[in-house]
Amino acid sequence: MLRSLFVALAVSAVFAGVPTPEETKRMMGHLSDAEHFKNEHHNKQYDHDAFLGEDQAKAFDQLPPEESKRRLGIIADKIDSDKDGFVTLVELKDWIRYTQKRYTEEDTERHWRQHNPDNSEKLAWEDYKKNVYGFMDEMSEKEKNTPNSEGFAYASLLKRDRRRWHYADADQDGSLNRTEFAAFLHPEENPTMRDVVVLETLEDIDKDKDGKVSLEEYIGDMYKPEDGEDDEEPDWVKQEREQFTGYRDTNKDGFMDEHEVKDWIAPPEFDHAEAEARHLVFEADADADEKLTKAEILEKYDLFVGSQATDFGEALSRHDEF
Ligand SMILES: *[C@@H]1O[C@H](CO)[C@@H](O)[C@H](O)[C@H]1NC(C)=O
């Protein structure tokens, strides 16, 4: 429901001219940041984003299958850094770290320049707010306080941004320098932002807004039965129910509170790049020797890059990889 609301918001925002589509995308991105932590049920997009970086993953989506396979072959050679013909877990993990870092660095640079064209050392909250949410000055209080309205949704995003800003502002001077701004934009990459990511995740899943996650909210976040179908739940959903009751809800009160959500999405020492690398190796390792050949990677090309190509004429905007 929330997601469709935000799609609607994105569309109307584009037509109204404010905020910029780029900003709206980032605001909506708030909702998906947390998904990166919940990689239990791997969705394909998550794998593609992790393997290629979000921007490249999008570009690959536009490619015809043969072309995306060809490029995947080039990438596979590149990942095999010692050129022994095998992509090992470590090489894959390093690659995933590298693409992730490249993406967040480029994304931060883009937003930093956009909000801070003079490249001052710091960006003040008031300036950022004016840039991103200035259009809300035209809205009435009533508009902003009516649940499920557009104004209400933007007001919630503003509030969320303000709080996230506070967490990112390491020296608490009200402004963010570039390092702090990177933490603000990509909290999932930054250990010091863990608590606010936990809060945002909890709030996204907590549909009835009682401050905790019930079993139904937990399942509802990952699984929606098709309309009008009352088929039996798939096995993985049943397993998730057991996970919730047996593990996630450690104090057995029937809910996940903030601490329990934190243990779930951000356990200490958990290495997402490594988890993702393990997952990819496991899925593609046909002969189970715990490393991948180029052939094994290409065989599972859908896992790594996929392709939803429909418009074969679409050109790629960046070529540096190839
Ligand atoms: C930004 O400020 C933090 C302290 O809040 C400091 O550690 C960091 O080095 C600063 N970064 C830059 C680019 O000045």
PDB file of C-alpha atoms and ligand atoms in Angstrom, residues 121-122 168-173 176-180, ligand 1:
ATOM      1  CA  GLU A 121      32.567  22.693   3.359  1.00  0.00           C
ATOM      2  CA  LYS A 122      29.159  22.189   4.939  1.00  0.00           C
ATOM      3  CA  ALA A 168      24.510  11.703  10.516  1.00  0.00           C
ATOM      4  CA  ASP A 169      25.629  14.958  12.106  1.00  0.00           C
ATOM      5  CA  ALA A 170      28.579  13.529  14.033  1.00  0.00           C
ATOM      6  CA  ASP A 171      29.736  16.832  15.545  1.00  0.00           C
ATOM      7  CA  GLN A 172      26.158  18.015  16.103  1.00  0.00           C
ATOM      8  CA  ASP A 173      26.640  21.439  14.581  1.00  0.00           C
ATOM      9  CA  LEU A 176      26.713  18.112   7.388  1.00  0.00           C
ATOM     10  CA  ASN A 177      30.093  18.025   5.750  1.00  0.00           C
ATOM     11  CA  ARG A 178      30.630  15.673   2.841  1.00  0.00           C
ATOM     12  CA  THR A 179      31.519  12.680   5.007  1.00  0.00           C
ATOM     13  CA  GLU A 180      28.487  13.178   7.196  1.00  0.00           C
TER      14      GLU A 180
HETATM   15  C1  LIG B   1      33.395  15.882   8.709  1.00  0.00           C
HETATM   16  O1  LIG B   1      33.226  15.991  10.103  1.00  0.00           O
HETATM   17  C2  LIG B   1      33.600  14.838  10.848  1.00  0.00           C
HETATM   18  C3  LIG B   1      33.296  15.096  12.303  1.00  0.00           C
HETATM   19  O2  LIG B   1      31.951  15.391  12.442  1.00  0.00           O
HETATM   20  C4  LIG B   1      35.082  14.540  10.647  1.00  0.00           C
HETATM   21  O3  LIG B   1      35.436  13.377  11.334  1.00  0.00           O
HETATM   22  C5  LIG B   1      35.346  14.378   9.156  1.00  0.00           C
HETATM   23  O4  LIG B   1      36.720  14.193   8.930  1.00  0.00           O
HETATM   24  C6  LIG B   1      34.851  15.593   8.387  1.00  0.00           C
HETATM   25  N1  LIG B   1      35.003  15.333   6.961  1.00  0.00           N
HETATM   26  C7  LIG B   1      35.417  16.238   6.083  1.00  0.00           C
HETATM   27  C8  LIG B   1      35.437  15.831   4.653  1.00  0.00           C
HETATM   28  O5  LIG B   1      35.765  17.354   6.434  1.00  0.00           O
END
